[in-house]
Short mmCIF file of C-alpha atoms and ligand atoms in Angstrom, two decimals:
data_model
loop_
_atom_site.label_atom_id
_atom_site.label_comp_id
_atom_site.label_asym_id
_atom_site.label_seq_id
_atom_site.Cartn_x
_atom_site.Cartn_y
_atom_site.Cartn_z
CA MET A 276 50.58 140.46 -86.08
CA ALA A 277 52.26 137.97 -83.77
CA ARG A 278 54.69 139.57 -81.36
CA ILE A 279 58.28 138.61 -82.14
CA GLU A 280 60.39 137.97 -79.10
CA THR A 281 63.81 139.61 -78.99
CA PRO A 282 66.59 137.05 -78.52
CA ARG A 283 68.49 137.41 -75.27
CA ARG A 284 72.17 138.09 -74.85
CA VAL A 285 73.70 134.78 -73.76
CA ARG A 286 74.39 134.54 -70.01
CA GLY A 287 77.97 135.44 -69.12
CA THR A 288 78.63 137.35 -72.36
CA GLN A 289 79.04 141.11 -72.75
CA ASP A 290 78.41 143.89 -75.25
CA ILE A 291 81.36 146.13 -74.57
CA PHE A 292 80.34 149.67 -75.43
CA GLY A 293 80.83 153.31 -74.50
CA ASP A 294 82.75 153.89 -71.29
CA GLU A 295 83.53 150.18 -71.01
CA GLN A 296 84.92 150.16 -74.55
CA ARG A 297 87.27 153.05 -73.71
CA ARG A 298 88.55 151.20 -70.66
CA PHE A 299 89.15 148.08 -72.76
CA ALA A 300 91.00 150.07 -75.40
CA GLN A 301 93.19 151.66 -72.74
CA VAL A 302 94.20 148.22 -71.41
CA LEU A 303 94.92 146.81 -74.87
CA ASP A 304 96.77 149.91 -76.12
CA THR A 305 98.95 149.96 -73.02
CA PHE A 306 99.70 146.24 -73.34
CA GLU A 307 100.67 146.76 -76.99
CA ARG A 308 103.02 149.61 -76.06
CA VAL A 309 104.63 147.73 -73.17
CA ARG A 310 105.15 144.50 -75.10
CA ARG A 311 107.09 146.49 -77.72
CA LEU A 312 109.28 148.03 -75.03
CA TYR A 313 110.14 144.50 -73.86
CA CYS A 314 110.71 143.30 -77.46
CA PHE A 315 107.96 140.67 -77.41
CA GLY A 316 106.38 139.61 -80.70
CA ARG A 317 102.66 139.15 -81.23
CA VAL A 318 100.63 136.23 -82.57
CA ASP A 319 96.92 135.74 -83.29
CA LEU A 320 95.71 132.21 -82.72
CA PRO A 321 92.56 130.26 -83.62
CA VAL A 322 89.63 130.68 -81.25
CA PHE A 323 89.12 126.89 -81.24
CA GLU A 324 91.52 123.97 -81.14
CA ALA A 325 91.28 120.19 -81.09
CA THR A 326 90.01 119.35 -77.61
CA GLU A 327 93.11 117.32 -76.78
CA VAL A 328 95.29 120.46 -77.04
CA PHE A 329 93.70 121.68 -73.81
CA ALA A 330 92.86 118.34 -72.20
CA ARG A 331 96.44 117.10 -72.44
CA SER A 332 98.30 120.29 -71.60
CA ILE A 333 96.10 121.92 -68.96
CA GLY A 334 95.40 118.54 -67.33
CA GLU A 335 92.23 116.51 -66.82
CA THR A 336 92.12 117.22 -63.09
CA THR A 337 91.92 121.02 -63.34
CA ASP A 338 88.63 122.89 -62.97
CA VAL A 339 89.13 124.38 -66.42
CA VAL A 340 89.26 121.01 -68.19
CA SER A 341 86.91 119.05 -65.95
CA LYS A 342 84.10 121.63 -65.68
CA GLU A 343 84.61 124.83 -67.64
CA MET A 344 85.36 124.05 -71.30
CA TYR A 345 83.03 124.73 -74.22
CA THR A 346 83.54 121.46 -76.09
CA PHE A 347 81.49 120.38 -79.10
CA PRO A 348 81.67 118.03 -82.07
CA ASP A 349 81.88 119.94 -85.36
CA ARG A 350 79.96 118.81 -88.46
CA GLY A 351 82.80 116.50 -89.41
CA GLY A 352 82.65 114.79 -86.02
CA ASP A 353 85.92 116.21 -84.62
CA SER A 354 85.88 117.27 -80.98
CA LEU A 355 86.71 120.97 -80.78
CA THR A 356 87.00 123.31 -77.80
CA LEU A 357 86.74 127.10 -77.59
CA ARG A 358 90.03 128.23 -76.06
CA PRO A 359 89.75 128.62 -72.26
CA GLU A 360 93.24 130.21 -72.17
CA PHE A 361 96.16 130.93 -74.51
CA THR A 362 99.18 128.97 -73.31
CA ALA A 363 98.11 125.59 -74.70
CA GLY A 364 97.39 127.03 -78.15
CA ILE A 365 100.77 128.80 -78.21
CA ALA A 366 102.52 125.53 -77.25
CA ARG A 367 100.59 123.74 -80.01
CA ALA A 368 101.61 126.38 -82.56
CA PHE A 369 105.22 126.21 -81.33
CA LEU A 370 105.21 122.56 -82.42
CA THR A 371 103.03 122.60 -85.54
CA GLU A 372 104.59 125.80 -86.96
CA GLY A 373 108.20 124.87 -86.20
CA TRP A 374 108.79 127.85 -83.91
CA GLN A 375 111.63 125.96 -82.19
CA GLN A 376 113.90 127.83 -84.62
CA TYR A 377 113.03 131.12 -82.87
CA ALA A 378 113.71 129.88 -79.32
CA PRO A 379 113.88 131.61 -76.96
CA LEU A 380 110.59 132.94 -78.31
CA LYS A 381 109.11 135.99 -76.59
CA ILE A 382 105.50 136.21 -77.68
CA THR A 383 102.21 137.89 -76.70
CA THR A 384 98.60 137.56 -77.73
CA SER A 385 95.18 138.79 -76.65
CA GLY A 386 91.53 138.14 -77.33
CA ALA A 387 88.41 136.33 -76.18
CA VAL A 388 88.56 133.15 -74.08
CA PHE A 389 85.66 130.98 -72.95
CA ARG A 390 84.87 129.22 -69.70
CA TYR A 391 81.58 127.80 -68.49
CA GLU A 392 81.50 129.39 -65.03
CA ARG A 393 78.85 130.98 -62.82
CA PRO A 394 78.72 134.58 -64.06
CA GLN A 395 79.19 137.38 -61.52
CA LYS A 396 81.02 140.70 -61.29
CA GLY A 397 84.44 140.17 -62.87
CA ARG A 398 83.58 136.62 -63.97
CA TYR A 399 82.16 135.93 -67.41
CA ARG A 400 81.74 133.00 -69.79
CA GLN A 401 83.29 134.90 -72.67
CA PHE A 402 85.98 137.16 -71.31
CA HIS A 403 89.24 138.59 -72.60
CA GLN A 404 92.85 138.00 -71.73
CA ILE A 405 96.18 139.54 -72.54
CA ASP A 406 98.94 136.95 -72.47
CA ALA A 407 102.74 136.91 -72.54
CA GLU A 408 104.98 133.83 -72.83
CA VAL A 409 108.64 132.93 -73.22
CA LEU A 410 109.25 129.50 -74.77
CA GLY A 411 112.63 127.80 -74.82
CA ALA A 412 114.29 129.73 -71.98
CA ALA A 413 115.09 127.75 -68.84
CA GLU A 414 116.87 130.66 -67.15
CA PRO A 415 115.34 132.58 -64.22
CA ALA A 416 116.03 135.75 -66.23
CA ALA A 417 112.98 134.91 -68.36
CA ASP A 418 110.75 134.71 -65.28
CA VAL A 419 112.14 138.03 -64.09
CA GLU A 420 111.61 139.76 -67.44
CA LEU A 421 107.96 138.63 -67.57
CA LEU A 422 107.32 139.80 -64.02
CA VAL A 423 108.97 143.18 -64.55
CA MET A 424 106.90 143.59 -67.71
CA ALA A 425 103.68 142.76 -65.81
CA ASP A 426 104.64 145.28 -63.14
CA GLN A 427 105.29 147.99 -65.74
CA LEU A 428 101.95 147.28 -67.39
CA LEU A 429 100.13 147.80 -64.08
CA ARG A 430 102.12 150.97 -63.42
CA GLU A 431 101.35 152.43 -66.84
CA LEU A 432 97.67 151.63 -66.34
CA GLY A 433 97.90 153.56 -63.07
CA ILE A 434 96.70 150.61 -60.98
CA ALA A 435 99.94 149.28 -59.47
CA GLU A 436 99.00 150.94 -56.17
CA GLY A 437 96.82 148.42 -54.31
CA VAL A 438 97.92 145.44 -56.42
CA THR A 439 100.43 143.07 -54.80
CA LEU A 440 102.71 140.55 -56.46
CA GLN A 441 102.50 137.25 -54.59
CA LEU A 442 105.28 134.85 -55.43
CA ASN A 443 105.98 131.22 -54.72
CA THR A 444 108.15 128.39 -55.97
CA LEU A 445 106.86 124.92 -56.77
CA GLY A 446 110.40 123.59 -57.03
CA ASP A 447 111.83 121.17 -59.55
CA ALA A 448 110.52 117.65 -60.24
CA GLU A 449 112.34 116.11 -57.29
CA THR A 450 111.13 118.83 -54.90
CA ARG A 451 107.60 118.54 -56.13
CA GLU A 452 107.50 114.76 -55.65
CA ALA A 453 108.77 115.04 -52.09
CA TRP A 454 106.41 117.90 -51.25
CA ARG A 455 103.50 116.04 -52.79
CA ALA A 456 104.20 113.02 -50.57
CA GLY A 457 104.37 115.33 -47.53
CA LEU A 458 101.04 116.95 -48.46
CA VAL A 459 99.32 113.62 -49.05
CA ALA A 460 100.45 112.36 -45.62
CA HIS A 461 99.13 115.57 -44.00
CA PHE A 462 95.77 115.56 -45.81
CA GLU A 463 95.26 111.81 -45.28
CA ALA A 464 95.52 112.44 -41.54
CA HIS A 465 92.60 114.93 -41.86
CA ARG A 466 90.59 113.05 -44.46
CA GLY A 467 87.40 113.11 -42.40
CA ALA A 468 87.25 116.92 -42.23
CA LEU A 469 87.95 117.75 -45.91
CA SER A 470 85.27 118.91 -48.38
CA GLU A 471 84.02 116.46 -51.02
CA ASP A 472 85.88 118.39 -53.74
CA SER A 473 89.13 118.14 -51.81
CA LEU A 474 88.72 114.40 -51.29
CA VAL A 475 88.72 114.06 -55.07
CA ARG A 476 91.74 116.42 -55.27
CA LEU A 477 93.52 114.29 -52.69
CA ASP A 478 93.51 111.35 -55.09
CA LYS A 479 94.17 113.28 -58.28
CA ASN A 480 95.93 116.57 -57.54
CA PRO A 481 96.55 117.08 -53.79
CA MET A 482 98.31 120.44 -54.26
CA ARG A 483 95.01 121.94 -55.35
CA ILE A 484 93.69 121.54 -51.81
CA LEU A 485 96.04 124.38 -50.77
CA ASP A 486 94.09 126.56 -53.20
CA SER A 487 90.63 125.58 -51.90
CA LYS A 488 88.18 128.34 -51.01
CA ASP A 489 85.96 125.96 -48.97
CA PRO A 490 85.98 127.04 -45.30
CA ARG A 491 86.11 123.36 -44.21
CA ASP A 492 89.44 122.96 -46.05
CA ARG A 493 91.07 126.24 -45.01
CA PRO A 494 92.40 125.30 -41.53
CA ILE A 495 93.77 122.00 -42.86
CA ALA A 496 95.31 123.66 -45.90
CA ASP A 497 96.82 126.41 -43.75
CA ALA A 498 98.46 123.83 -41.48
CA ALA A 499 99.96 121.83 -44.39
CA PRO A 500 103.75 121.70 -44.71
CA ASP A 501 105.40 124.46 -46.79
CA ILE A 502 107.46 123.51 -49.82
CA ASP A 503 110.57 125.10 -48.26
CA ALA A 504 111.48 122.00 -46.24
CA PHE A 505 111.56 119.97 -49.47
CA LEU A 506 113.43 122.34 -51.81
CA THR A 507 116.52 120.93 -53.51
CA ALA A 508 119.61 123.16 -53.72
CA GLU A 509 118.93 123.76 -57.43
CA ALA A 510 115.31 124.71 -56.83
CA ARG A 511 116.29 127.10 -54.05
CA ALA A 512 119.01 128.68 -56.22
CA PHE A 513 116.45 129.22 -59.02
CA PHE A 514 114.00 130.92 -56.68
CA ASP A 515 116.76 133.08 -55.19
CA ALA A 516 117.78 134.19 -58.69
CA VAL A 517 114.20 135.22 -59.48
CA THR A 518 113.78 137.23 -56.28
CA ALA A 519 117.22 138.83 -56.71
CA GLY A 520 116.23 139.88 -60.24
CA LEU A 521 112.97 141.42 -59.00
CA ASP A 522 114.82 143.30 -56.28
CA ALA A 523 117.36 144.57 -58.81
CA ALA A 524 114.54 145.82 -61.06
CA GLY A 525 112.73 147.47 -58.17
CA VAL A 526 109.65 145.25 -58.32
CA ALA A 527 108.02 144.65 -54.93
CA TRP A 528 106.86 141.11 -54.11
CA THR A 529 105.66 139.07 -51.16
CA ARG A 530 106.09 135.37 -50.59
CA ASN A 531 102.91 133.33 -50.49
CA PRO A 532 103.85 129.71 -49.72
CA ARG A 533 100.17 128.69 -50.25
CA LEU A 534 100.10 129.84 -53.86
CA VAL A 535 99.87 126.92 -56.30
CA ARG A 536 98.88 126.69 -59.93
CA GLY A 537 96.55 124.01 -61.20
CA LEU A 538 98.70 122.60 -63.97
CA ASP A 539 100.64 119.43 -63.22
CA TYR A 540 103.47 120.83 -65.33
CA TYR A 541 104.10 123.93 -63.31
CA ARG A 542 107.65 124.12 -61.97
CA HIS A 543 109.60 126.71 -60.04
CA THR A 544 108.01 130.15 -60.29
CA ALA A 545 104.29 130.65 -59.60
CA PHE A 546 102.78 134.10 -59.11
CA GLU A 547 99.63 136.18 -58.93
CA PHE A 548 99.05 139.92 -58.87
CA VAL A 549 96.14 140.34 -56.46
CA THR A 550 94.00 143.21 -55.19
CA ASP A 551 91.28 143.51 -52.57
CA ARG A 552 89.41 146.02 -54.74
CA LEU A 553 87.51 143.37 -56.74
CA GLY A 554 85.96 141.22 -54.01
CA ALA A 555 86.25 137.50 -54.62
CA GLN A 556 87.62 138.12 -58.14
CA GLY A 557 90.85 139.57 -56.77
CA THR A 558 93.42 137.95 -59.07
CA VAL A 559 94.11 140.27 -61.99
CA LEU A 560 97.19 138.64 -63.51
CA ALA A 561 98.61 135.17 -62.92
CA GLY A 562 101.20 132.79 -64.29
CA GLY A 563 104.30 130.76 -63.77
CA ARG A 564 106.84 128.39 -65.25
CA TYR A 565 105.54 125.33 -67.06
CA ASP A 566 108.57 123.33 -68.21
CA GLY A 567 107.00 120.06 -69.38
CA LEU A 568 103.90 121.46 -71.06
CA VAL A 569 105.30 121.30 -74.60
CA GLU A 570 106.36 117.71 -73.93
CA SER A 571 102.79 116.85 -72.92
CA LEU A 572 101.81 117.76 -76.50
CA GLY A 573 104.43 115.44 -77.96
CA GLY A 574 107.28 117.95 -78.37
CA ALA A 575 110.87 117.79 -77.19
CA PRO A 576 111.46 119.01 -73.62
CA THR A 577 111.01 122.81 -73.81
CA ALA A 578 111.16 125.28 -70.96
CA GLY A 579 108.32 127.78 -70.78
CA VAL A 580 107.09 130.59 -68.57
CA GLY A 581 104.25 133.06 -68.97
CA TRP A 582 101.27 134.92 -67.61
CA ALA A 583 97.74 135.94 -68.48
CA ALA A 584 95.59 138.77 -67.19
CA GLY A 585 91.85 139.38 -67.41
CA VAL A 586 91.16 142.51 -69.47
CA GLU A 587 87.79 143.01 -67.71
CA ARG A 588 89.41 142.95 -64.28
CA LEU A 589 92.16 145.39 -65.30
CA ALA A 590 89.56 147.64 -66.93
CA MET A 591 87.47 147.67 -63.74
CA LEU A 592 90.46 148.96 -61.78
CA LEU A 593 91.16 151.87 -64.12
CA ALA A 594 90.40 155.39 -63.05
CA GLU A 595 87.73 157.19 -65.07
CA PRO A 596 88.87 156.94 -68.70
CA ALA A 597 89.32 160.12 -70.71
CA ALA A 598 86.06 161.17 -72.38
CA ALA A 599 85.87 160.61 -76.12
CA SER A 600 86.73 163.70 -78.12
CA ILE A 601 86.85 164.69 -81.77
CA ASP A 602 88.27 167.69 -83.58
CA ALA A 603 85.13 169.20 -85.06
CA VAL A 604 81.50 168.87 -86.08
CA VAL A 605 80.17 170.42 -89.28
CA VAL A 606 76.85 172.19 -88.77
CA PRO A 607 75.33 173.00 -92.17
CA MET A 608 72.21 175.19 -92.27
CA GLY A 609 70.07 174.88 -95.42
CA ALA A 610 69.96 172.45 -98.34
CA ALA A 611 72.85 174.00 -100.28
CA ALA A 612 75.12 174.00 -97.24
CA GLU A 613 74.22 170.39 -96.49
CA ALA A 614 75.16 169.37 -100.03
CA ARG A 615 78.52 171.17 -99.75
CA ALA A 616 79.11 169.75 -96.24
CA THR A 617 79.24 166.16 -97.52
CA GLY A 618 82.28 166.96 -99.65
CA LEU A 619 83.82 169.13 -96.95
CA VAL A 620 83.61 166.37 -94.34
CA ALA A 621 85.24 163.89 -96.73
CA GLU A 622 88.09 166.36 -97.50
CA LEU A 623 88.73 167.07 -93.82
CA ARG A 624 88.76 163.38 -92.91
CA ARG A 625 91.24 162.67 -95.72
CA ALA A 626 93.39 165.46 -94.27
CA GLY A 627 93.44 163.68 -90.91
CA VAL A 628 90.81 165.69 -89.05
CA ALA A 629 88.36 163.69 -86.89
CA VAL A 630 85.09 165.29 -87.90
CA ASP A 631 81.40 164.40 -87.76
CA MET A 632 78.31 166.09 -89.18
CA ALA A 633 75.20 167.34 -87.37
CA TYR A 634 72.32 167.40 -89.82
CA LYS A 635 69.22 167.06 -87.63
CA GLY A 636 67.10 169.78 -86.01
CA LYS A 637 67.57 173.49 -85.43
CA MET A 638 70.94 175.21 -84.99
CA LYS A 639 70.66 174.84 -81.19
CA GLN A 640 70.12 171.09 -81.40
CA ARG A 641 72.96 170.71 -83.86
CA LEU A 642 75.33 172.57 -81.55
CA ALA A 643 74.15 170.39 -78.65
CA LYS A 644 75.03 167.34 -80.74
CA ALA A 645 78.52 168.79 -81.35
CA ASP A 646 78.92 169.14 -77.57
CA ALA A 647 77.71 165.60 -76.93
CA LEU A 648 80.29 164.25 -79.39
CA GLY A 649 83.05 165.97 -77.43
CA ALA A 650 83.95 168.23 -80.37
CA ARG A 651 86.35 171.10 -79.77
CA THR A 652 85.04 173.15 -82.67
CA ALA A 653 81.80 173.60 -84.62
CA ILE A 654 82.15 174.40 -88.33
CA ILE A 655 79.05 176.45 -89.14
CA LEU A 656 78.04 176.67 -92.75
CA GLY A 657 75.09 178.74 -94.12
CA ASP A 658 74.19 180.32 -97.45
CA ASP A 659 76.29 183.44 -96.81
CA GLU A 660 79.38 181.41 -95.92
CA LEU A 661 78.85 179.17 -98.93
CA ALA A 662 78.77 182.19 -101.27
CA ALA A 663 81.99 183.57 -99.72
CA GLY A 664 83.81 180.18 -99.65
CA VAL A 665 84.32 180.38 -95.89
CA ALA A 666 83.04 178.72 -92.70
CA GLN A 667 82.48 180.06 -89.19
CA LEU A 668 84.70 178.19 -86.71
CA LYS A 669 83.17 178.27 -83.24
CA THR A 670 85.34 177.10 -80.36
CA LEU A 671 82.78 175.35 -78.20
CA ALA A 672 84.47 175.82 -74.84
CA SER A 673 84.79 179.62 -75.14
CA GLY A 674 82.09 180.46 -77.68
CA GLU A 675 84.73 182.40 -79.68
CA GLN A 676 84.00 182.55 -83.39
CA ARG A 677 86.14 183.32 -86.44
CA GLN A 678 85.93 183.03 -90.21
CA VAL A 679 88.20 180.62 -92.10
CA ALA A 680 88.42 179.96 -95.86
CA PHE A 681 87.54 176.38 -96.95
CA ALA A 682 91.11 175.86 -98.20
CA ASP A 683 92.57 176.64 -94.75
CA LEU A 684 90.11 174.59 -92.66
CA ALA A 685 92.18 171.43 -92.20
CA GLU A 686 95.20 173.47 -91.13
CA ALA A 687 93.12 175.48 -88.66
CA LEU A 688 91.62 172.38 -87.09
CA ARG A 689 94.66 170.15 -86.71
P1 ATP B 275 90.01 132.58 -60.75
O1 ATP B 275 90.69 132.03 -59.54
O2 ATP B 275 89.51 134.01 -60.60
O3 ATP B 275 88.98 131.66 -61.34
P2 ATP B 275 91.91 131.47 -62.59
O4 ATP B 275 93.00 130.94 -61.75
O5 ATP B 275 90.89 130.56 -63.15
O6 ATP B 275 91.16 132.71 -61.85
P3 ATP B 275 93.69 131.99 -64.80
O7 ATP B 275 93.34 130.73 -65.48
O8 ATP B 275 94.98 132.14 -64.12
O9 ATP B 275 92.51 132.36 -63.76
O10 ATP B 275 93.44 133.21 -65.82
C1 ATP B 275 94.21 134.41 -65.76
C2 ATP B 275 93.34 135.61 -65.47
O11 ATP B 275 92.15 135.64 -66.25
C3 ATP B 275 92.80 135.69 -64.04
O12 ATP B 275 93.78 136.19 -63.18
C4 ATP B 275 91.65 136.65 -64.19
O13 ATP B 275 92.10 138.00 -64.22
C5 ATP B 275 91.11 136.30 -65.54
N1 ATP B 275 89.92 135.42 -65.47
C6 ATP B 275 89.90 134.09 -65.22
N2 ATP B 275 88.65 133.61 -65.31
C7 ATP B 275 87.85 134.68 -65.64
C8 ATP B 275 86.44 134.84 -65.90
N3 ATP B 275 85.60 133.81 -65.87
N4 ATP B 275 85.98 136.07 -66.21
C9 ATP B 275 86.82 137.13 -66.28
N5 ATP B 275 88.15 137.05 -66.05
C10 ATP B 275 88.66 135.84 -65.73
MG1 MG B 276 88.98 129.97 -62.57
#
């Protein structure tokens, strides 16, 4: 017979299982709990959108749109794109679903996102994000609330130690224009020494040069003028209100005047929570204010601010997750006991007991299986027990054994 080749897992994708699955669940459960504490709603969005949703809102000059999107024509000929992030889809839904009526809208989502990148540790082509946004709030209080929520999430995950909040302002429109002109003048003077990528950025999106990881660009980027000299009074007051709010809430931050976000629509607050525990993939959570994004999709001017975090990167930072555990394993010995065990397991599960059955091998192997499943108790069932309507309950940690009537089992195990 011809040998059939097993298909490969696609590069940059993951099968999240076992220990990894527990870490994922811990991140998502904690996010769900924290978003309730902060009174944020939850939405589930389509995995794909019309390509223009991302192209127009994220911006043609960003790496995400120019190099990383999974874009394809569907069978009807429409150009679709697998979501590379959540903000654009939320802004689209805000407009198409008439969510203006709920403004200010505090909303979260989570799930898979897709980017065509070079896979490495902490960098995948299908990865997962948790995301929080506030739409229709122009006040710095919204920025503060989102940052305090991010900080609490990291604390509850037990990873706040070693993760730093870096904060910057990109100013208002007037500030940004003036700063942009200052940056262009500076970079033009060093044109000859910039990387090829940064020469393209210089024409299209000069702020991105500040963000460059190319060693040729670093000294030039580091010597570029800070935004501070260009800040309008309003922009400075906004930034001061954000930092005052963080201080009041007891959230530590550091200023990073080199921090920029790719989007053309970013205004005022920009931030990243970074760690040195993940090598080059050190940004775990990032976001900022994007007043102007909803307008880019044809909506009325709408303030917006939000963040996204990589679930994989948060999961990697977690301490060893708690081992899986269940309440009990039923160990039937003999055909009659096995037949009775099927009904018993169903009854116990209906009563809220997490119980599995070990039906392979000798008693010793069955008890080993109970151990491997992390069961607290083995419910041993043989012919004698069956006749008496009882089971032997063996506490696996101590080896202690006692007899319990079938009718009292659920109570004894809960
Ligand atoms: P990076 O600089 O690492 O490429 P980014 O600026 O592209 O990050 P964002 O678009 O801000 O990232 O996405 C928010 C978060 O999503 C990041 O802080 C990171 O935790 C996570 N993330 C981004 N790209 C990937 C990826 N390819 N694989 C896994 N996680 C990712
Ligand atoms: Mg990236």
